[in-house]
PDB file of C-alpha atoms and ligand atoms in Angstrom:
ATOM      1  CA  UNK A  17       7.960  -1.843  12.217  1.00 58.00           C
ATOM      2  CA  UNK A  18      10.815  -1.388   9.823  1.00 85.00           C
ATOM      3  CA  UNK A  19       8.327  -1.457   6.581  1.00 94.00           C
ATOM      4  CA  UNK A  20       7.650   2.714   5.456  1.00 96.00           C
ATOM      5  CA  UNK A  21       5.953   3.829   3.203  1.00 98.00           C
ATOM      6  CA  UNK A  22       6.316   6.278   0.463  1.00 98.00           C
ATOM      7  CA  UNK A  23       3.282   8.421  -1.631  1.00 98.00           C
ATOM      8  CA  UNK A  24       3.388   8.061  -5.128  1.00 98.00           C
ATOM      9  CA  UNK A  25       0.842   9.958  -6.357  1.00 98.00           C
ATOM     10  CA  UNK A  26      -1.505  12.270  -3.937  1.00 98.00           C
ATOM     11  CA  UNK A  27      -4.372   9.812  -4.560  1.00 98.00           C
ATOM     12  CA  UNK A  28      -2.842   6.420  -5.429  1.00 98.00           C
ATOM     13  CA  UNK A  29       0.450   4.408  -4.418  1.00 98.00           C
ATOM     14  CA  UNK A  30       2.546   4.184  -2.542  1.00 98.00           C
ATOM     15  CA  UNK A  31       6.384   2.731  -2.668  1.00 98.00           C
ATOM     16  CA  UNK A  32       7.649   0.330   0.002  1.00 98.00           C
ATOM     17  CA  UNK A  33      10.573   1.125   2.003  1.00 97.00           C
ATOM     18  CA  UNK A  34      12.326  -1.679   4.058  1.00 96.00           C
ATOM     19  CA  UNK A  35      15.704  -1.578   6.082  1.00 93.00           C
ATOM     20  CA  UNK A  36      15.490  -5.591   6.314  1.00 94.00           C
ATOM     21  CA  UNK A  37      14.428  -7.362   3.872  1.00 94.00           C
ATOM     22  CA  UNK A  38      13.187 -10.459   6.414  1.00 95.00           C
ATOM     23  CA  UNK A  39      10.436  -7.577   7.592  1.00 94.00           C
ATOM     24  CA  UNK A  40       8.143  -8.577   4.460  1.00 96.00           C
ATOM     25  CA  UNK A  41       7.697 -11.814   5.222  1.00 96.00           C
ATOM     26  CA  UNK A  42       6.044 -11.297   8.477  1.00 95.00           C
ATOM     27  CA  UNK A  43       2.186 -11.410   9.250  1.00 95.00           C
ATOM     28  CA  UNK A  44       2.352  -7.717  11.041  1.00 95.00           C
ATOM     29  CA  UNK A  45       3.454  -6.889   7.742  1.00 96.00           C
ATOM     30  CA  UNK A  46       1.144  -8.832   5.695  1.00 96.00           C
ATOM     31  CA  UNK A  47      -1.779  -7.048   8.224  1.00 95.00           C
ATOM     32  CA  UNK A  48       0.078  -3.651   7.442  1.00 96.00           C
ATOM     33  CA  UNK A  49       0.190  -4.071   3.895  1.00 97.00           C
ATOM     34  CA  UNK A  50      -3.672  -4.996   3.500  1.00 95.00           C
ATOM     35  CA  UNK A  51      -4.579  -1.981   5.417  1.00 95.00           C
ATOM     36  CA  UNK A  52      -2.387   0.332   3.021  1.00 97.00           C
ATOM     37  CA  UNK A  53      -3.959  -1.645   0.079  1.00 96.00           C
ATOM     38  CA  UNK A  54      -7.227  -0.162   1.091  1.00 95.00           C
ATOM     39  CA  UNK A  55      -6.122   3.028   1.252  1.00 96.00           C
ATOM     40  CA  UNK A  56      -3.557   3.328  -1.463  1.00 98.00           C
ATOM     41  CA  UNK A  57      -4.702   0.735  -4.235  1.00 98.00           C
ATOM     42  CA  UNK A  58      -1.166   0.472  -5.642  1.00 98.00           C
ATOM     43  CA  UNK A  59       1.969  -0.955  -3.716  1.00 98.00           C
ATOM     44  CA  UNK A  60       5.578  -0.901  -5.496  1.00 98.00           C
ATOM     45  CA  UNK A  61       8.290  -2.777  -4.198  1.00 98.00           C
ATOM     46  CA  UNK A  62      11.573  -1.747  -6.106  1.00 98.00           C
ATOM     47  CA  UNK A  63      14.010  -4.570  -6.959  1.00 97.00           C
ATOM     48  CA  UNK A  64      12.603  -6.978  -4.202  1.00 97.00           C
ATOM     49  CA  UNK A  65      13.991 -10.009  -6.723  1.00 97.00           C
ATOM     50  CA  UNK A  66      11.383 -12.562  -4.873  1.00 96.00           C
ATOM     51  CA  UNK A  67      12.142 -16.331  -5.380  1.00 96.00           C
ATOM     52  CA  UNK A  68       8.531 -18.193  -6.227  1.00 95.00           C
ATOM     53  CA  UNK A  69       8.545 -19.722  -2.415  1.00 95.00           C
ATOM     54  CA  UNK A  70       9.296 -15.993  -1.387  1.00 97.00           C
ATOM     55  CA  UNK A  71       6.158 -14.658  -3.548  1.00 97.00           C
ATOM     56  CA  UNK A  72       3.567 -17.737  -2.599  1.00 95.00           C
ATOM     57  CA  UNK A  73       5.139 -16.741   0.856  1.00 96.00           C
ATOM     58  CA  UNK A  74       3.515 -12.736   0.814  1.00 96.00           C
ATOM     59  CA  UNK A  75       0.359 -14.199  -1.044  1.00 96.00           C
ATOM     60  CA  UNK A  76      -0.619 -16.726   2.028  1.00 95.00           C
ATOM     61  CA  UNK A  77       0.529 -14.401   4.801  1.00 96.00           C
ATOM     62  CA  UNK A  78      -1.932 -11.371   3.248  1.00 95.00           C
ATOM     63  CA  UNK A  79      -5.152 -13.768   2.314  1.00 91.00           C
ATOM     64  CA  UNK A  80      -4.406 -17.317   1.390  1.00 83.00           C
ATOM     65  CA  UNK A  81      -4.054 -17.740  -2.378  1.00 78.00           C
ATOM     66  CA  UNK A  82      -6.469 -18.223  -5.295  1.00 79.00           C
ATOM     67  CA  UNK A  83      -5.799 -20.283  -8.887  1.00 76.00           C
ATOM     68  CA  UNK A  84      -7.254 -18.275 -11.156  1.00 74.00           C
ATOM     69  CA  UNK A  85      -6.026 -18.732 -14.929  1.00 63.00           C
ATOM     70  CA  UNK A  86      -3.029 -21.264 -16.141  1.00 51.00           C
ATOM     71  CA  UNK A  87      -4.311 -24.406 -16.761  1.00 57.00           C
ATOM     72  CA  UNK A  88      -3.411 -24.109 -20.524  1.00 61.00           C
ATOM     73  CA  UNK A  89       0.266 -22.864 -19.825  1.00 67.00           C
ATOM     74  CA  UNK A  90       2.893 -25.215 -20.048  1.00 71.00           C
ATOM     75  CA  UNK A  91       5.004 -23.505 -17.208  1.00 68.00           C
ATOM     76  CA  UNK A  92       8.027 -24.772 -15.296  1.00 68.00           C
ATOM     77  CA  UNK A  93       6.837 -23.126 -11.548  1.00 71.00           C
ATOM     78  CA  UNK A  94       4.333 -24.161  -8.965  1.00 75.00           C
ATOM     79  CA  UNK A  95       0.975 -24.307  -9.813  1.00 77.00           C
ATOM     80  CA  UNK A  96      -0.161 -21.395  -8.209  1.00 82.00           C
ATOM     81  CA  UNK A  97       2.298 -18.609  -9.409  1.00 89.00           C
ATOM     82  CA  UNK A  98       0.824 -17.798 -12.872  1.00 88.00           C
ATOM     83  CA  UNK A  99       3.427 -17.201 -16.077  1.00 89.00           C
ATOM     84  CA  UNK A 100       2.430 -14.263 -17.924  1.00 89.00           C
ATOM     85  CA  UNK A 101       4.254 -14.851 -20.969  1.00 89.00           C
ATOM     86  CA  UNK A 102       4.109 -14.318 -24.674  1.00 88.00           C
ATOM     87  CA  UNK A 103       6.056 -17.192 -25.309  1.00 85.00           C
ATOM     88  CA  UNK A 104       4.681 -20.130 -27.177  1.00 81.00           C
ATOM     89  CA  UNK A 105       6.644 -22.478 -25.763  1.00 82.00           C
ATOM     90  CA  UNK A 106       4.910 -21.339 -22.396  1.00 84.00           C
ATOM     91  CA  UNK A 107       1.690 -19.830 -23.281  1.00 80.00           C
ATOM     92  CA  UNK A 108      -0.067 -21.400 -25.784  1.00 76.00           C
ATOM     93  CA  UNK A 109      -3.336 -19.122 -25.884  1.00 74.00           C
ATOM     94  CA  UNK A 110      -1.728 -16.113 -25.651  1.00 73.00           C
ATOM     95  CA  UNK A 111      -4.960 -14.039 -26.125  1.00 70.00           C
ATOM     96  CA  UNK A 112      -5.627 -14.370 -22.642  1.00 70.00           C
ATOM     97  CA  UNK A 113      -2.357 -12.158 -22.092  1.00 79.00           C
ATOM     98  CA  UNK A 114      -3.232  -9.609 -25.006  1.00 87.00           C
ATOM     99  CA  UNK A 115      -6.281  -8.971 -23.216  1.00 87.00           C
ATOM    100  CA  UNK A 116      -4.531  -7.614 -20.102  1.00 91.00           C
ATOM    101  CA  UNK A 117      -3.261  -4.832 -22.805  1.00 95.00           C
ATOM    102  CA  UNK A 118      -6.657  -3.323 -21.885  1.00 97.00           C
ATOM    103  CA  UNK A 119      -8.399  -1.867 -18.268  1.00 98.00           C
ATOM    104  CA  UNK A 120      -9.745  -4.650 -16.626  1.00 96.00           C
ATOM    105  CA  UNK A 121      -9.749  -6.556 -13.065  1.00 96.00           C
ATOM    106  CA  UNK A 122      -9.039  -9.914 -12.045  1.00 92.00           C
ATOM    107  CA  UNK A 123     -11.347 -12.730 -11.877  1.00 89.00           C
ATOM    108  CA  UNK A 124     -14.399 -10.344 -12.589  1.00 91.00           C
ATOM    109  CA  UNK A 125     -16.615 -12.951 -14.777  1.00 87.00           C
ATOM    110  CA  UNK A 126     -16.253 -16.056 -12.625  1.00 81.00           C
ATOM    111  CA  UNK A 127     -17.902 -16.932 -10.344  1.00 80.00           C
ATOM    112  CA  UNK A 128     -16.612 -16.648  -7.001  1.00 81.00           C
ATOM    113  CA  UNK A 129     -15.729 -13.924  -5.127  1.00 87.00           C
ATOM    114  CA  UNK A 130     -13.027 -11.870  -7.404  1.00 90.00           C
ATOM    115  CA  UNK A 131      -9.154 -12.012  -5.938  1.00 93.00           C
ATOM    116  CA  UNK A 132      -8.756  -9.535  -3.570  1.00 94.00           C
ATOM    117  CA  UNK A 133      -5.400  -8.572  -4.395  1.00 96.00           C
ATOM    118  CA  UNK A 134      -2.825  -9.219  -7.211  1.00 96.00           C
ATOM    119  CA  UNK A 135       0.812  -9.697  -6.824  1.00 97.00           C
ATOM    120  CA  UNK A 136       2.845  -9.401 -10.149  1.00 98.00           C
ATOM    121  CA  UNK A 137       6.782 -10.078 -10.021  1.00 98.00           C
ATOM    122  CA  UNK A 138       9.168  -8.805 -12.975  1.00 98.00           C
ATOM    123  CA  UNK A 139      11.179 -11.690 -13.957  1.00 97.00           C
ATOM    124  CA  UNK A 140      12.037 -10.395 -17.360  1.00 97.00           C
ATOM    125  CA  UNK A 141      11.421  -7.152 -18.866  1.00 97.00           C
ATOM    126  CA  UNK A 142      11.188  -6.154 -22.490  1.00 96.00           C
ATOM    127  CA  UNK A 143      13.183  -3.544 -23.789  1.00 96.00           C
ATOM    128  CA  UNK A 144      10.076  -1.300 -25.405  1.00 96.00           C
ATOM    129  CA  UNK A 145       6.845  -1.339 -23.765  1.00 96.00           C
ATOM    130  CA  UNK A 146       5.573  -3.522 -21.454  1.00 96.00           C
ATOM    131  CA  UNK A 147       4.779  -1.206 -18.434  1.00 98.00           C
ATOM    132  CA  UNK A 148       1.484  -1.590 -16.209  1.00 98.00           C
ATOM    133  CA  UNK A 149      -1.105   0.899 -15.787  1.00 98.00           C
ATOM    134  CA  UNK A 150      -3.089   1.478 -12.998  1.00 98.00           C
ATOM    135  CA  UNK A 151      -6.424   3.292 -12.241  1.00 98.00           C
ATOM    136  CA  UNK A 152      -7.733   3.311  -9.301  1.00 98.00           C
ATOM    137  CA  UNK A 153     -11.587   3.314  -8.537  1.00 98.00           C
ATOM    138  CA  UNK A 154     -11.705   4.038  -5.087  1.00 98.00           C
ATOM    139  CA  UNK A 155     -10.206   7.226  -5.918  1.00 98.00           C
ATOM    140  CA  UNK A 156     -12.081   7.759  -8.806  1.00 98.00           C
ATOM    141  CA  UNK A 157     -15.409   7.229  -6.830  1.00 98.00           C
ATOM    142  CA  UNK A 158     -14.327   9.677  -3.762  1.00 98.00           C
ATOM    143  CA  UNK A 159     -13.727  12.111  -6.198  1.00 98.00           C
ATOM    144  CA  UNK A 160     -17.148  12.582  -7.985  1.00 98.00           C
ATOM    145  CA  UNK A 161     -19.773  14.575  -6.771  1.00 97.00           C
ATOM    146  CA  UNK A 162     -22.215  13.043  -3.870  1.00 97.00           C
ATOM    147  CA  UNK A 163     -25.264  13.222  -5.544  1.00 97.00           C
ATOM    148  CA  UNK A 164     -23.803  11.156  -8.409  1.00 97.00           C
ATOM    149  CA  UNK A 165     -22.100   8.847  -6.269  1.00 97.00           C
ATOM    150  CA  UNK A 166     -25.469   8.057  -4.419  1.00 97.00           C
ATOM    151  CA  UNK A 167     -27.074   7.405  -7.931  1.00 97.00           C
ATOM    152  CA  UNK A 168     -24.300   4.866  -8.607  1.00 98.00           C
ATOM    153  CA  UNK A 169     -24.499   2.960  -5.385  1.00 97.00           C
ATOM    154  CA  UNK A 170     -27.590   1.480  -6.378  1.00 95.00           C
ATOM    155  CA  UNK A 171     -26.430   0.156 -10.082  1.00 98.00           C
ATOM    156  CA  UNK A 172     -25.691  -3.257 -10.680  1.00 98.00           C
ATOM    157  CA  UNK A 173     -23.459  -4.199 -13.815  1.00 98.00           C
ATOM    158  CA  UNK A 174     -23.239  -7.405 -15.914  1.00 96.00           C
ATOM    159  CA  UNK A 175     -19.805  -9.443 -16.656  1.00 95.00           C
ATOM    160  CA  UNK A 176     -18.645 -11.472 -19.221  1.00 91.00           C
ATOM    161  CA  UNK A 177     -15.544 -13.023 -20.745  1.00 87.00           C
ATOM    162  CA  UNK A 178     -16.994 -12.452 -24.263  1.00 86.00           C
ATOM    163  CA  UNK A 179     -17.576  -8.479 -23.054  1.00 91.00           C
ATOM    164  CA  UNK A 180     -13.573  -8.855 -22.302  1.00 89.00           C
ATOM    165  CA  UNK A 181     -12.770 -10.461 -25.556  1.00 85.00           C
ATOM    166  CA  UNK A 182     -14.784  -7.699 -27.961  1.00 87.00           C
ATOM    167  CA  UNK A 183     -11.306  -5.801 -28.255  1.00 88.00           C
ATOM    168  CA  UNK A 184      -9.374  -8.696 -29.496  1.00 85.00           C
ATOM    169  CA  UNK A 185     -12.554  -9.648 -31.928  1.00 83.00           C
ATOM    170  CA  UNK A 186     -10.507 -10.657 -35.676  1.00 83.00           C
ATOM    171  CA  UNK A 187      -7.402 -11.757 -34.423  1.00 82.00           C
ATOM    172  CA  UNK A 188      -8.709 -14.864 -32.636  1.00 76.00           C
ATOM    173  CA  UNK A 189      -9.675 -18.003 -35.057  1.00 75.00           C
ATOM    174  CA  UNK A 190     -14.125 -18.289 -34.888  1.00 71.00           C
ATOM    175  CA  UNK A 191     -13.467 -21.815 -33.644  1.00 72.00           C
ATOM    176  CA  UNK A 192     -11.534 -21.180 -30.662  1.00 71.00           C
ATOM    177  CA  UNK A 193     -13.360 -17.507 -29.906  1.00 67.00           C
ATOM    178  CA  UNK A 194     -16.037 -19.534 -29.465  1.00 68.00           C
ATOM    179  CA  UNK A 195     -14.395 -22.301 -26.996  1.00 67.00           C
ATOM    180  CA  UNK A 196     -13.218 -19.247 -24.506  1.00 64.00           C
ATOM    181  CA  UNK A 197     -16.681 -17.763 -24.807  1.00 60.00           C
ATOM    182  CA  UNK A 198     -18.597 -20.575 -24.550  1.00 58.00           C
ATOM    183  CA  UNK A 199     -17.972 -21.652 -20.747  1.00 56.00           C
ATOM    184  CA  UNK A 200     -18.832 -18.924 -19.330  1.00 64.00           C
ATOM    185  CA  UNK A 201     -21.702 -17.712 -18.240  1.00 78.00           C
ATOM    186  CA  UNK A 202     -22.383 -13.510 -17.032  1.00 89.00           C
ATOM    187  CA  UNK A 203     -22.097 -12.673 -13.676  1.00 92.00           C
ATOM    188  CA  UNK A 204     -24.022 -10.002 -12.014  1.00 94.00           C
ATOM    189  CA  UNK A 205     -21.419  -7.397  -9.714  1.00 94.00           C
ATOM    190  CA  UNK A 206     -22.312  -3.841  -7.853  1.00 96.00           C
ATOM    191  CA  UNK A 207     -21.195  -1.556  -9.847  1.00 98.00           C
ATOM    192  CA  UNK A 208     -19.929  -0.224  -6.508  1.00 97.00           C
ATOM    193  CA  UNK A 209     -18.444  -2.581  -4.186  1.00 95.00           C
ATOM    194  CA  UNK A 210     -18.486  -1.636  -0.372  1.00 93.00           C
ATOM    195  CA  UNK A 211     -15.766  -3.671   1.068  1.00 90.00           C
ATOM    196  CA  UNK A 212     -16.215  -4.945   4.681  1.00 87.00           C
ATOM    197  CA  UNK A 213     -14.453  -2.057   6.341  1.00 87.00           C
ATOM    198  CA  UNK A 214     -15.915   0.312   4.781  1.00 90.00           C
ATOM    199  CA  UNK A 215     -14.219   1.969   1.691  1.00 92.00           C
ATOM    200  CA  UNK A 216     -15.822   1.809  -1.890  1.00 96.00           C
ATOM    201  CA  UNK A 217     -14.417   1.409  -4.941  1.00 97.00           C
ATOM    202  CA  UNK A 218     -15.941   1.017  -8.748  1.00 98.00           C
ATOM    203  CA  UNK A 219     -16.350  -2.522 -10.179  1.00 98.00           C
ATOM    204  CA  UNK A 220     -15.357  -1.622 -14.218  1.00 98.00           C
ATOM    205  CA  UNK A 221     -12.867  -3.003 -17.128  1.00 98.00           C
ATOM    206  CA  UNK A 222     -13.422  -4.790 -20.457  1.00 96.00           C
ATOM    207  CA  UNK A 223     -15.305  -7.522 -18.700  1.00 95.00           C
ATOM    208  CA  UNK A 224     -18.441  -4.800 -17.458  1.00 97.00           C
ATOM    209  CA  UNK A 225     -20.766  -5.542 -20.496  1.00 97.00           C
ATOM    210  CA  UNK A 226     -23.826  -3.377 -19.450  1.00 97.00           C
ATOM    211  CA  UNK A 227     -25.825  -1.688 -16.477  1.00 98.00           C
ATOM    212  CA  UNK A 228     -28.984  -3.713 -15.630  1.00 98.00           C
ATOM    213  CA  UNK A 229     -32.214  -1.456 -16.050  1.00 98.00           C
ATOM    214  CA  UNK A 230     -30.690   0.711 -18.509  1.00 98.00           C
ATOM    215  CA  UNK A 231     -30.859   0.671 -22.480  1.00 98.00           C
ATOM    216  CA  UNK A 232     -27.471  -0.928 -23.345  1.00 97.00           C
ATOM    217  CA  UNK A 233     -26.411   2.307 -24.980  1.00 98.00           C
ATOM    218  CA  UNK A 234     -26.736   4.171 -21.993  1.00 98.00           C
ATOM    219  CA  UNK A 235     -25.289   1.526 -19.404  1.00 98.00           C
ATOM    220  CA  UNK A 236     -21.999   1.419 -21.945  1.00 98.00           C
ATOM    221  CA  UNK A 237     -21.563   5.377 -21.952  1.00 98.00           C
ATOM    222  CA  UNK A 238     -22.071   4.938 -18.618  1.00 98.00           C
ATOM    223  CA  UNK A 239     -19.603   2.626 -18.046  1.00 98.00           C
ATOM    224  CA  UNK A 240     -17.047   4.393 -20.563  1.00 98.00           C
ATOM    225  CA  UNK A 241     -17.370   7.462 -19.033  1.00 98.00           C
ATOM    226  CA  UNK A 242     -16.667   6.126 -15.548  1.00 98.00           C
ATOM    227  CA  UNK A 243     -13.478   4.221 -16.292  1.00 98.00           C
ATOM    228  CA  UNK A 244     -12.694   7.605 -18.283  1.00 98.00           C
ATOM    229  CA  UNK A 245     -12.973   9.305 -15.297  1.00 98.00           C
ATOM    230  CA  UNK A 246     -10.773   6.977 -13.286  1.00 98.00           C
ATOM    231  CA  UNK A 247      -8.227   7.252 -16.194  1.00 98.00           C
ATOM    232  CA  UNK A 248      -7.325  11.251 -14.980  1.00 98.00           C
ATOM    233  CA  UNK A 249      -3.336  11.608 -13.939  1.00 98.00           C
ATOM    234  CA  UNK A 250      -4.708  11.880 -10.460  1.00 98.00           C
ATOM    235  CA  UNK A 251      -6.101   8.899 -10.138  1.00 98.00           C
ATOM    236  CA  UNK A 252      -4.081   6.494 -12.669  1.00 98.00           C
ATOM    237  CA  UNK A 253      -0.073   5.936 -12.735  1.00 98.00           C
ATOM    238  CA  UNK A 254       2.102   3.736 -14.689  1.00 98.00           C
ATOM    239  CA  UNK A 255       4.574   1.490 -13.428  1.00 98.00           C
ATOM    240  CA  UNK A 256       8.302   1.187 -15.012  1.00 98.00           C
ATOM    241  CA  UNK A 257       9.135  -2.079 -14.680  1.00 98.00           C
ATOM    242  CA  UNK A 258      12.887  -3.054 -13.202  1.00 98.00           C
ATOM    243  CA  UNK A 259      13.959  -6.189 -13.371  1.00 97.00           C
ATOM    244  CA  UNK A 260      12.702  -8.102  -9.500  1.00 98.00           C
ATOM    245  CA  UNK A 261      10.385  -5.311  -8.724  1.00 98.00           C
ATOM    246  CA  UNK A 262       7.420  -6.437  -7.186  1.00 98.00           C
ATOM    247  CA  UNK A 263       3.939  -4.955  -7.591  1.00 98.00           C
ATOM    248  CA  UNK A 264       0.596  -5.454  -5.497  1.00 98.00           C
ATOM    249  CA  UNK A 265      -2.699  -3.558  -6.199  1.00 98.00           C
ATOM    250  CA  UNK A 266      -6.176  -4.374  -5.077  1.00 97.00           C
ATOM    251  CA  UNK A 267      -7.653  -5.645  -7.814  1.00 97.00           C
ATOM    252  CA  UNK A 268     -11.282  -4.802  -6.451  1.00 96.00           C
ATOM    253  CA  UNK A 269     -10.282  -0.865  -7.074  1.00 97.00           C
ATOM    254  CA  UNK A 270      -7.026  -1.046  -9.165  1.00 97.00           C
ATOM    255  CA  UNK A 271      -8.036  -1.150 -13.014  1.00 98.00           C
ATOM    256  CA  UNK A 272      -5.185  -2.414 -14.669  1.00 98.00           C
ATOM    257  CA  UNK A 273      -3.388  -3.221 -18.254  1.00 98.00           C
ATOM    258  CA  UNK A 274      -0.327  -3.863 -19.643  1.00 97.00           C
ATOM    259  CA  UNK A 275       1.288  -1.723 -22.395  1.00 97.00           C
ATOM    260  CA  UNK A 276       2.035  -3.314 -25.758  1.00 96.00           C
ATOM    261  CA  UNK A 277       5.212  -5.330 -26.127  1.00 95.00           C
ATOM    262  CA  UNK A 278       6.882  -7.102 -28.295  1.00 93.00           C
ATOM    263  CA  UNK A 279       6.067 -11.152 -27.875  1.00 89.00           C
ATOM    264  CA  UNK A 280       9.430 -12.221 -28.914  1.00 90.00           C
ATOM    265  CA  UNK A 281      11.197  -9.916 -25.922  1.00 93.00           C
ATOM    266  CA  UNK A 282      10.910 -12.906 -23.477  1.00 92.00           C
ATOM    267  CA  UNK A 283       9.099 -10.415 -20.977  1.00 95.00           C
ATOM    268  CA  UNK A 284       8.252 -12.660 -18.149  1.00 95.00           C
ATOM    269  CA  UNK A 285       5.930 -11.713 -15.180  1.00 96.00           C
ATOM    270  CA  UNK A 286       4.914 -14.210 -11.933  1.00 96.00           C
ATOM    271  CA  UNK A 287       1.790 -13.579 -11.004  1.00 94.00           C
ATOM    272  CA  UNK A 288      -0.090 -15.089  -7.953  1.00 94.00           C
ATOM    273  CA  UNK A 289      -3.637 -14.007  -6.222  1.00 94.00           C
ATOM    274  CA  UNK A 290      -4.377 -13.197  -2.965  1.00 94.00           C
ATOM    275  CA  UNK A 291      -8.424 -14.250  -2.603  1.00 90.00           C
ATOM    276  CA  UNK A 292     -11.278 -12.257  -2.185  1.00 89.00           C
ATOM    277  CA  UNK A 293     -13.109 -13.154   1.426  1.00 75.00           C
ATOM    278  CA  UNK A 294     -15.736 -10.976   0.366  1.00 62.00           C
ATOM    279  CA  UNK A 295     -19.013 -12.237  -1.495  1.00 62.00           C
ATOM    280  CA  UNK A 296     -19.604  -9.499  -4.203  1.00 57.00           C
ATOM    281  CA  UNK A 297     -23.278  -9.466  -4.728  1.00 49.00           C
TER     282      UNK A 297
HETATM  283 FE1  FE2 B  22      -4.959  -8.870 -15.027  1.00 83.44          FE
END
């Protein structure tokens, strides 16, 4: 296999490596990738510069791909790869892309089982800002203690849109807060999520509202603290974004935003979703 692999961090990502390019785009590599997925969360692919096809290409090989968001963007590419944009001329509710400037995961209040992977393509960059974070849970969760980890494993957490939207609350107009909000219903998630082979990793992010059984108070410092945790250089790292650099993380156990950036940059991301087999419940 001419695909290597190369640690980022101790505990989370890992950087692709590739003497043909043609080697991607092969289902023993789509297999190899999930596997490393599991283990690594994060997946960089420096200065891949993927063409849409190339990109819907990965997605079906590794899973089959999922629609989630888009159906208000006026975009230009196939329905299934996903403009995040700024642009108005693209994107005309752009608070769905200022919430991504907070720790969440994909997919998290809908439901159906949440995307088991995300693939995010740099298109455009902008000059200042505009990096990804990632934390990854299934680190996060191997690295606390066992007796607090067993108390976890039995929690079960509530999602919601309007949990995801309480950091944007005054900058989006009552009338149209309420038209997001107002679909959706909660969803009910694991707090910990024991995927099929095995490996855990913590359910968390701005749409985790509260911890059933527990005084709301106490399920939210719960649920701070835990992302906290997850936030610790070990565990977290931030991706510099070059122009056709593609990354994938498993959005089960990668938390992920995007830093601030300036709308009018013409940053430009392709995003498409690789789906989650697994029921969540
Ligand atoms: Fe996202």
């Amino acid at each position: 296999m001419a695909i290597r692999f190369e640690e980022i961090k101790p505990a989370v990502g890992s950087r692709v490596v590739w003497d043909d390019r043609a080697d991607i785009f092969t289902p023993e590599a789509a297999q190899l990738l999930r596997a490393k997925l599991a283990e690594r969360t994060v997946l960089v692919f420096p200065k891949l510069d993927l063409t849409d096809d190339e990109q819907i290409k990965i997605t079906d090989l590794m899973g089959g791909k999922v629609k989630l968001t888009g159906q208000f963007n006026k975009q230009d590419t196939d329905e299934n790869v996903y403009q995040v944009t700024l642009d108005p001329e693209i994107n005309p509710q752009p608070e769905y892309v200022l919430g991504t400037y907070f720790y969440h995961m994909d997919g998290m209040p809908v439901d159906f089982p949440p995307p088991f992977a995300t693939l995010l393509s740099a298109r455009k960059t902008a000059p200042k800002g505009g990096q990804t974070e990632f934390a990854s849970t299934l680190a996060g969760y191997a690295g606390l203690p066992e007796a607090e980890r067993a108390e976890l494993d039995c929690l079960k957490v509530i999602h919601s849109v309007e949990a995801s939207m309480v950091p944007l609350r005054g900058l989006i107009p009552a009338e149209q807060y309420e038209k997001v909000i107002g679909i959706q219903r909660e969803i009910e998630r694991p707090l910990v999520f024991t995927h099929a082979d095995g490996h855990k990793s913590m359910l968390l992010g701005t749409t985790a509202d509260r911890v059933v059984g527990m005084s709301i108070p106490e399920g939210r410092a719960l649920l701070v603290r835990l992302l906290e945790w997850c936030c610790q250089p070990a565990y977290s790292l931030r991706h510099e974004w070059q122009e056709g650099d593609l990354v994938i993380w498993e959005n089960t156990a990668g938390l992920h935003r995007a830093m601030p950036y300036d709308p009018a940059s013409g940053r430009m991301m392709h995003r498409t979703s690789i789906a989650g087999a697994e029921t969540v419940a």
